[in-house]
CSV table of C-alpha atoms in Angstrom, one decimal:
chain,number,residue,atom,x,y,z
A,191,MET,CA,105.1,67.4,109.3
A,192,GLY,CA,105.8,69.5,112.4
A,193,GLU,CA,103.6,72.4,111.6
A,194,THR,CA,101.3,73.9,114.3
A,195,GLU,CA,97.9,75.4,113.7
A,196,GLU,CA,99.3,78.9,114.1
A,197,SER,CA,102.1,78.3,111.6
A,198,ILE,CA,99.9,77.5,108.6
A,199,GLY,CA,98.0,79.9,106.4
A,200,VAL,CA,96.4,83.3,107.0
A,201,GLU,CA,94.7,84.8,110.0
A,202,ALA,CA,91.3,83.5,110.9
A,203,ASN,CA,89.8,87.0,110.5
A,204,ASP,CA,91.1,87.1,107.0
A,205,LEU,CA,89.6,83.6,106.2
A,206,ASP,CA,86.2,84.8,107.5
A,207,LYS,CA,86.1,87.4,104.7
A,208,LEU,CA,86.6,84.8,102.0
A,209,ALA,CA,83.8,82.8,100.3
A,210,PRO,CA,84.2,79.1,101.1
A,211,LEU,CA,85.0,76.6,98.4
A,212,SER,CA,83.9,73.1,97.7
A,213,PHE,CA,86.5,70.4,98.2
A,214,ALA,CA,86.7,69.8,94.4
A,215,GLU,CA,87.2,73.6,93.8
A,216,PHE,CA,90.0,73.7,96.3
A,217,LEU,CA,91.9,70.7,94.8
A,218,GLU,CA,91.4,71.8,91.2
A,219,GLY,CA,91.9,75.6,91.5
A,220,VAL,CA,93.9,76.6,94.6
A,221,PRO,CA,97.7,76.8,94.3
A,222,PRO,CA,100.1,75.4,96.9
A,223,SER,CA,100.8,77.4,100.1
A,224,GLN,CA,97.2,78.6,100.3
A,225,LYS,CA,94.6,78.1,103.1
A,226,LYS,CA,90.9,78.3,102.4
A,227,GLN,CA,87.6,77.6,104.0
A,228,VAL,CA,86.0,74.5,102.5
A,229,VAL,CA,82.5,73.2,102.6
A,230,HIS,CA,81.2,69.6,101.9
A,231,LEU,CA,84.6,68.3,102.9
A,232,VAL,CA,83.6,65.3,105.1
A,233,SER,CA,80.8,62.8,105.1
A,234,PRO,CA,78.5,62.2,108.1
A,235,LYS,CA,80.5,59.1,108.8
A,236,THR,CA,82.7,59.5,111.9
A,237,SER,CA,84.5,57.1,114.3
A,238,LYS,CA,85.9,57.5,117.8
A,239,SER,CA,89.1,55.9,119.1
A,240,LEU,CA,89.6,54.5,122.6
A,241,ASP,CA,91.2,57.8,123.7
A,242,GLY,CA,88.1,59.7,122.6
A,243,THR,CA,89.6,61.2,119.4
A,244,VAL,CA,86.9,61.7,116.7
A,245,THR,CA,87.9,61.1,113.1
A,246,TYR,CA,86.0,62.2,110.0
A,247,GLU,CA,85.8,60.7,106.5
A,248,LEU,CA,86.9,63.0,103.6
A,249,MET,CA,84.5,63.1,100.6
A,250,THR,CA,87.2,62.8,97.9
A,251,PRO,CA,85.0,64.1,95.0
A,252,GLN,CA,85.7,63.5,91.3
A,253,LEU,CA,88.0,66.1,89.8
A,254,GLN,CA,88.6,67.6,86.3
A,255,LEU,CA,92.4,68.0,85.8
A,256,HIS,CA,94.8,68.1,82.8
A,257,CYS,CA,96.2,64.6,82.1
A,258,THR,CA,99.7,64.7,80.5
A,259,SER,CA,99.7,61.2,79.2
A,260,ASP,CA,100.1,60.6,75.4
A,261,ASP,CA,96.7,58.9,75.4
A,262,CYS,CA,94.9,61.9,76.9
A,263,ASN,CA,96.9,65.2,76.8
A,264,GLY,CA,93.9,67.2,77.8
A,265,LEU,CA,91.2,67.8,80.5
A,266,ARG,CA,90.0,64.5,82.0
A,267,PHE,CA,88.1,63.2,85.0
A,268,PHE,CA,90.3,62.0,87.9
A,269,ARG,CA,89.0,59.8,90.7
A,270,TYR,CA,90.3,59.0,94.2
A,271,ALA,CA,92.6,56.0,94.2
A,272,ARG,CA,94.3,55.8,97.6
A,273,GLY,CA,95.4,57.8,100.6
A,274,GLU,CA,94.2,58.4,104.2
A,275,LYS,CA,90.6,59.5,104.1
A,276,MET,CA,90.0,59.4,107.8
A,277,VAL,CA,91.3,62.6,109.5
A,278,SER,CA,91.0,64.2,112.9
A,279,ARG,CA,90.2,67.8,113.7
A,280,TYR,CA,93.7,68.8,112.9
A,281,ASP,CA,95.6,66.4,110.6
A,282,ASN,CA,97.9,66.0,107.6
A,283,THR,CA,97.1,63.6,104.7
A,284,TYR,CA,98.1,62.6,101.2
A,285,LEU,CA,95.5,61.8,98.6
A,286,THR,CA,96.2,60.2,95.2
A,287,TYR,CA,93.9,60.5,92.2
A,288,ILE,CA,94.1,58.6,89.0
A,289,CYS,CA,93.0,59.7,85.5
A,290,SER,CA,89.7,57.8,84.7
A,291,ASN,CA,90.6,57.7,80.9
A,292,CYS,CA,94.1,56.4,80.7
A,293,ARG,CA,94.0,54.9,84.2
A,294,SER,CA,97.7,55.5,84.6
A,295,THR,CA,98.4,59.2,85.3
A,296,PRO,CA,98.4,60.0,89.0
A,297,LYS,CA,97.8,63.3,90.8
A,298,ILE,CA,99.0,63.5,94.4
A,299,PHE,CA,97.9,66.2,96.9
A,300,SER,CA,99.5,66.9,100.2
A,301,LEU,CA,97.0,68.6,102.6
A,302,ASN,CA,96.5,69.9,106.1
A,303,VAL,CA,92.9,69.6,107.4
A,304,HIS,CA,91.7,71.7,110.3
A,305,LEU,CA,88.3,71.9,111.9
A,306,ASP,CA,88.3,75.2,113.9
A,307,GLN,CA,86.4,76.1,117.0
A,308,SER,CA,83.6,77.6,115.1
A,309,GLY,CA,83.0,74.3,113.3
A,310,THR,CA,84.4,75.5,110.0
A,311,TRP,CA,86.7,73.2,108.0
A,312,GLN,CA,89.9,74.8,106.7
A,313,LEU,CA,92.3,73.3,104.2
A,314,TYR,CA,95.9,74.1,103.5
A,315,LYS,CA,97.6,72.8,100.4
A,316,TYR,CA,101.3,72.0,101.0
A,317,GLY,CA,101.8,70.9,97.4
A,318,GLU,CA,100.8,68.6,94.6
A,319,LEU,CA,102.5,66.4,92.0
A,320,PRO,CA,102.5,67.0,89.0
A,321,ALA,CA,102.8,70.7,89.8
A,322,PHE,CA,99.7,72.9,90.0
A,323,GLY,CA,98.4,74.8,87.0
A,324,PRO,CA,97.4,74.0,83.4
A,325,MET,CA,100.0,72.8,80.9
A,326,THR,CA,101.7,75.6,78.9
A,327,PRO,CA,100.7,75.2,75.3
A,328,PRO,CA,103.5,73.8,73.1
A,329,ARG,CA,102.8,76.6,70.6
A,330,LEU,CA,103.6,79.2,73.2
A,331,LEU,CA,106.8,77.5,74.2
A,332,LYS,CA,107.8,77.4,70.5
A,333,LEU,CA,107.2,81.1,70.1
A,334,LEU,CA,109.3,81.9,73.1
A,335,GLY,CA,112.3,80.0,71.8
A,336,ASP,CA,115.4,80.2,74.0
A,337,GLN,CA,113.4,82.1,76.6
A,338,ARG,CA,111.2,79.1,77.4
A,339,GLU,CA,113.0,78.2,80.6
A,340,ILE,CA,112.7,81.8,81.9
A,341,PHE,CA,109.0,81.7,81.1
A,342,LEU,CA,108.6,78.4,82.9
A,343,LYS,CA,110.2,79.9,86.0
A,344,GLY,CA,107.6,82.7,85.8
A,345,ARG,CA,104.9,80.1,85.4
A,346,ARG,CA,106.1,78.3,88.6
A,347,CYS,CA,106.0,81.6,90.4
A,348,GLU,CA,102.5,82.3,89.2
A,349,ASN,CA,101.4,78.8,90.3
A,350,GLN,CA,102.7,79.5,93.8
A,351,GLY,CA,101.0,82.9,94.0
A,352,LEU,CA,104.3,84.8,93.8
A,353,GLY,CA,103.1,87.8,91.7
A,354,VAL,CA,106.3,90.0,91.7
A,355,GLY,CA,108.4,87.0,90.6
A,356,ALA,CA,106.0,85.9,87.9
A,357,PHE,CA,105.6,89.4,86.5
A,358,GLY,CA,109.3,90.0,86.4
A,359,TYR,CA,110.1,86.8,84.6
A,360,TYR,CA,107.3,87.4,82.0
A,361,ARG,CA,108.4,91.0,81.3
A,362,ARG,CA,111.9,89.8,80.7
A,363,VAL,CA,110.7,87.1,78.3
A,364,VAL,CA,108.5,89.4,76.2
A,365,GLU,CA,111.1,92.2,76.0
A,366,ASN,CA,113.9,89.7,75.1
A,367,GLN,CA,111.7,88.0,72.5
A,368,LYS,CA,110.3,91.1,70.9
A,369,ASN,CA,112.0,90.5,67.5
A,370,ARG,CA,111.1,86.8,67.5
A,371,ILE,CA,107.4,87.7,68.0
A,372,LEU,CA,107.7,90.4,65.3
A,373,ASP,CA,109.2,87.8,62.9
A,374,GLU,CA,106.2,85.6,63.4
A,375,ILE,CA,103.9,88.5,62.8
A,376,ILE,CA,105.7,89.4,59.6
A,377,LYS,CA,105.5,85.8,58.5
A,378,VAL,CA,101.7,85.8,58.9
A,379,SER,CA,101.4,89.3,57.3
A,380,GLU,CA,103.3,88.1,54.2
A,381,LYS,CA,101.0,85.0,54.0
A,382,LEU,CA,97.9,87.2,54.3
A,383,GLY,CA,99.1,89.6,51.6
A,384,ALA,CA,99.9,92.7,53.7
A,385,THR,CA,100.9,95.9,51.9
A,386,ALA,CA,104.5,96.7,51.4
A,387,GLU,CA,104.1,99.7,53.7
A,388,ALA,CA,102.8,97.5,56.5
A,389,LEU,CA,105.6,95.0,56.1
A,390,SER,CA,108.1,97.9,56.1
A,391,VAL,CA,106.7,99.2,59.4
A,392,LEU,CA,107.0,95.7,61.0
A,393,HIS,CA,110.6,95.3,59.8
A,394,ASP,CA,111.6,98.8,61.1
A,395,ALA,CA,110.0,97.9,64.5
A,396,LYS,CA,112.6,95.2,64.9
A,397,LYS,CA,115.4,97.9,64.8
A,398,GLU,CA,113.8,99.8,67.6
A,399,ILE,CA,115.6,99.0,70.9
A,400,GLN,CA,112.8,100.2,73.3
A,401,PHE,CA,109.9,97.9,73.5
A,402,SER,CA,107.4,100.7,74.0
A,403,LYS,CA,108.5,102.6,70.8
A,404,SER,CA,108.5,99.4,68.8
A,405,VAL,CA,104.9,98.6,69.9
A,406,ALA,CA,103.7,102.1,69.2
A,407,SER,CA,105.1,102.0,65.7
A,408,VAL,CA,103.2,98.9,64.6
A,409,LYS,CA,99.9,99.7,66.2
A,410,ASN,CA,98.2,99.9,62.7
A,411,ALA,CA,100.3,97.2,61.0
A,412,ILE,CA,99.0,94.1,62.8
A,413,PRO,CA,96.9,91.8,60.6
A,414,GLN,CA,93.2,91.6,61.6
A,415,ALA,CA,93.6,87.8,62.1
A,416,LEU,CA,95.9,88.4,65.0
A,417,LEU,CA,93.8,91.0,66.9
A,418,ILE,CA,92.4,89.8,70.2
A,419,ASN,CA,88.9,91.1,70.8
A,420,GLY,CA,89.8,93.8,68.3
A,421,HIS,CA,92.9,94.9,70.1
A,422,ASN,CA,96.6,94.8,69.0
A,423,PRO,CA,98.1,92.0,71.2
A,424,LEU,CA,101.4,93.9,71.4
A,425,THR,CA,99.6,96.9,72.8
A,426,LEU,CA,97.9,94.7,75.3
A,427,LEU,CA,101.2,93.3,76.4
A,428,HIS,CA,102.8,96.7,76.7
A,429,SER,CA,99.9,98.1,78.7
A,430,ALA,CA,100.5,95.4,81.3
A,431,LEU,CA,104.3,95.3,81.2
A,432,SER,CA,104.7,99.1,81.4
A,433,VAL,CA,103.3,99.1,85.0
A,434,GLY,CA,106.0,99.9,87.6
A,435,LEU,CA,106.9,96.7,89.3
A,436,HIS,CA,107.8,98.2,92.6
A,437,GLU,CA,104.6,100.4,92.7
A,438,GLN,CA,102.2,97.4,92.8
A,439,THR,CA,101.1,94.9,95.4
A,440,ASP,CA,102.1,91.2,95.0
A,441,GLU,CA,98.4,90.5,94.3
A,442,ARG,CA,98.2,93.1,91.5
A,443,CYS,CA,101.4,91.8,90.0
A,444,LEU,CA,99.9,88.3,90.0
A,445,GLU,CA,96.9,89.6,88.1
A,446,LEU,CA,99.1,91.3,85.6
A,447,ALA,CA,101.3,88.2,85.2
A,448,HIS,CA,98.2,86.1,84.5
A,449,ASP,CA,97.0,88.5,81.9
A,450,VAL,CA,100.3,88.6,80.1
A,451,ARG,CA,100.5,84.8,80.0
A,452,VAL,CA,96.9,84.6,78.6
A,453,VAL,CA,97.6,87.1,75.9
A,454,LEU,CA,100.8,85.5,74.9
A,455,ALA,CA,99.1,82.1,74.7
A,456,GLU,CA,96.3,83.5,72.6
A,457,LEU,CA,98.8,85.3,70.3
A,458,SER,CA,100.7,82.1,69.7
A,459,GLU,CA,97.5,80.3,68.9
A,460,ARG,CA,96.4,82.9,66.5
A,461,LEU,CA,99.8,83.0,64.8
A,462,THR,CA,99.7,79.2,64.3
A,463,GLN,CA,96.0,79.2,63.2
A,464,ALA,CA,96.6,82.0,60.6
A,465,LEU,CA,99.4,80.1,59.0
A,466,LYS,CA,97.4,76.9,59.1
A,467,ASP,CA,94.3,78.5,57.5
A,468,GLU,CA,96.4,80.0,54.7
A,469,ALA,CA,98.1,76.6,54.1
A,470,GLU,CA,94.7,74.8,54.0
A,471,LEU,CA,93.3,77.5,51.6
A,472,ASN,CA,96.3,77.2,49.3
A,473,SER,CA,96.0,73.4,49.2
A,474,ALA,CA,92.3,73.6,48.5
A,475,VAL,CA,92.8,76.1,45.6
A,476,SER,CA,95.6,73.9,44.2
A,477,ARG,CA,93.5,70.8,44.3
A,478,LEU,CA,90.5,72.5,42.7
A,479,PHE,CA,92.8,74.0,40.0
A,480,ARG,CA,94.2,70.6,39.1
A,481,ALA,CA,90.7,69.0,39.1
A,482,ARG,CA,89.6,71.6,36.6
A,483,ASP,CA,92.3,70.4,34.2
């Protein structure tokens, strides 16, 4: 691919400070454009060519990845299917894994393998297909409405370790969808029998232009069913999004972006679950009432 040892990854001194990963941990959890120290990468099996070049056999461990097929649509075991397992001290390779459940969904990794002078194996991930990262829950995409494409751009930035980009996209999505999120909270509040005062506060919050003032006004009007570990989800989002973008490192922005995405996903799940629970309860009461007659 034309890269040299010096052109890929971070400085060796920086790598020395990082805890090494297993090969499986690297493939499952490290985003593209990252270089890491890896242990248990190759088997004892080696071979030597006529010119004296030594090659090593990659271990290709079993992985747990999200399978997107209709038959699976969840976390499944993937096993090595094909690709060049024999590598030299500095080499590029492609590895293809296949879902063990549906036996049809592939996962392809493009890697650079490097055995440095200290005898430490280092791996650089050029990319993977399908793209790195867990699938975005459909419930979250539904909640985001016409901002879903902006959110997915932020997701791609987060997957690639681009913190400032991910944080900027997520903040734009939340601020633009403030009223849509409040509409869903109002819907749940009505189903759960919220007081007229609480509903009035939520409706008034939609009229507030500034996100911070809108969040502050509804701090005591959020239904208990939507609280996350006892906290108002809108307050959690605001605490992250109010951080000055240009005052933070890219690493810190990446952390904040991750936290915003997790809270949004949990809020969308709780909104859906609250409405589902209420619908199930109403159905049960209706059936029991008819059975009594």
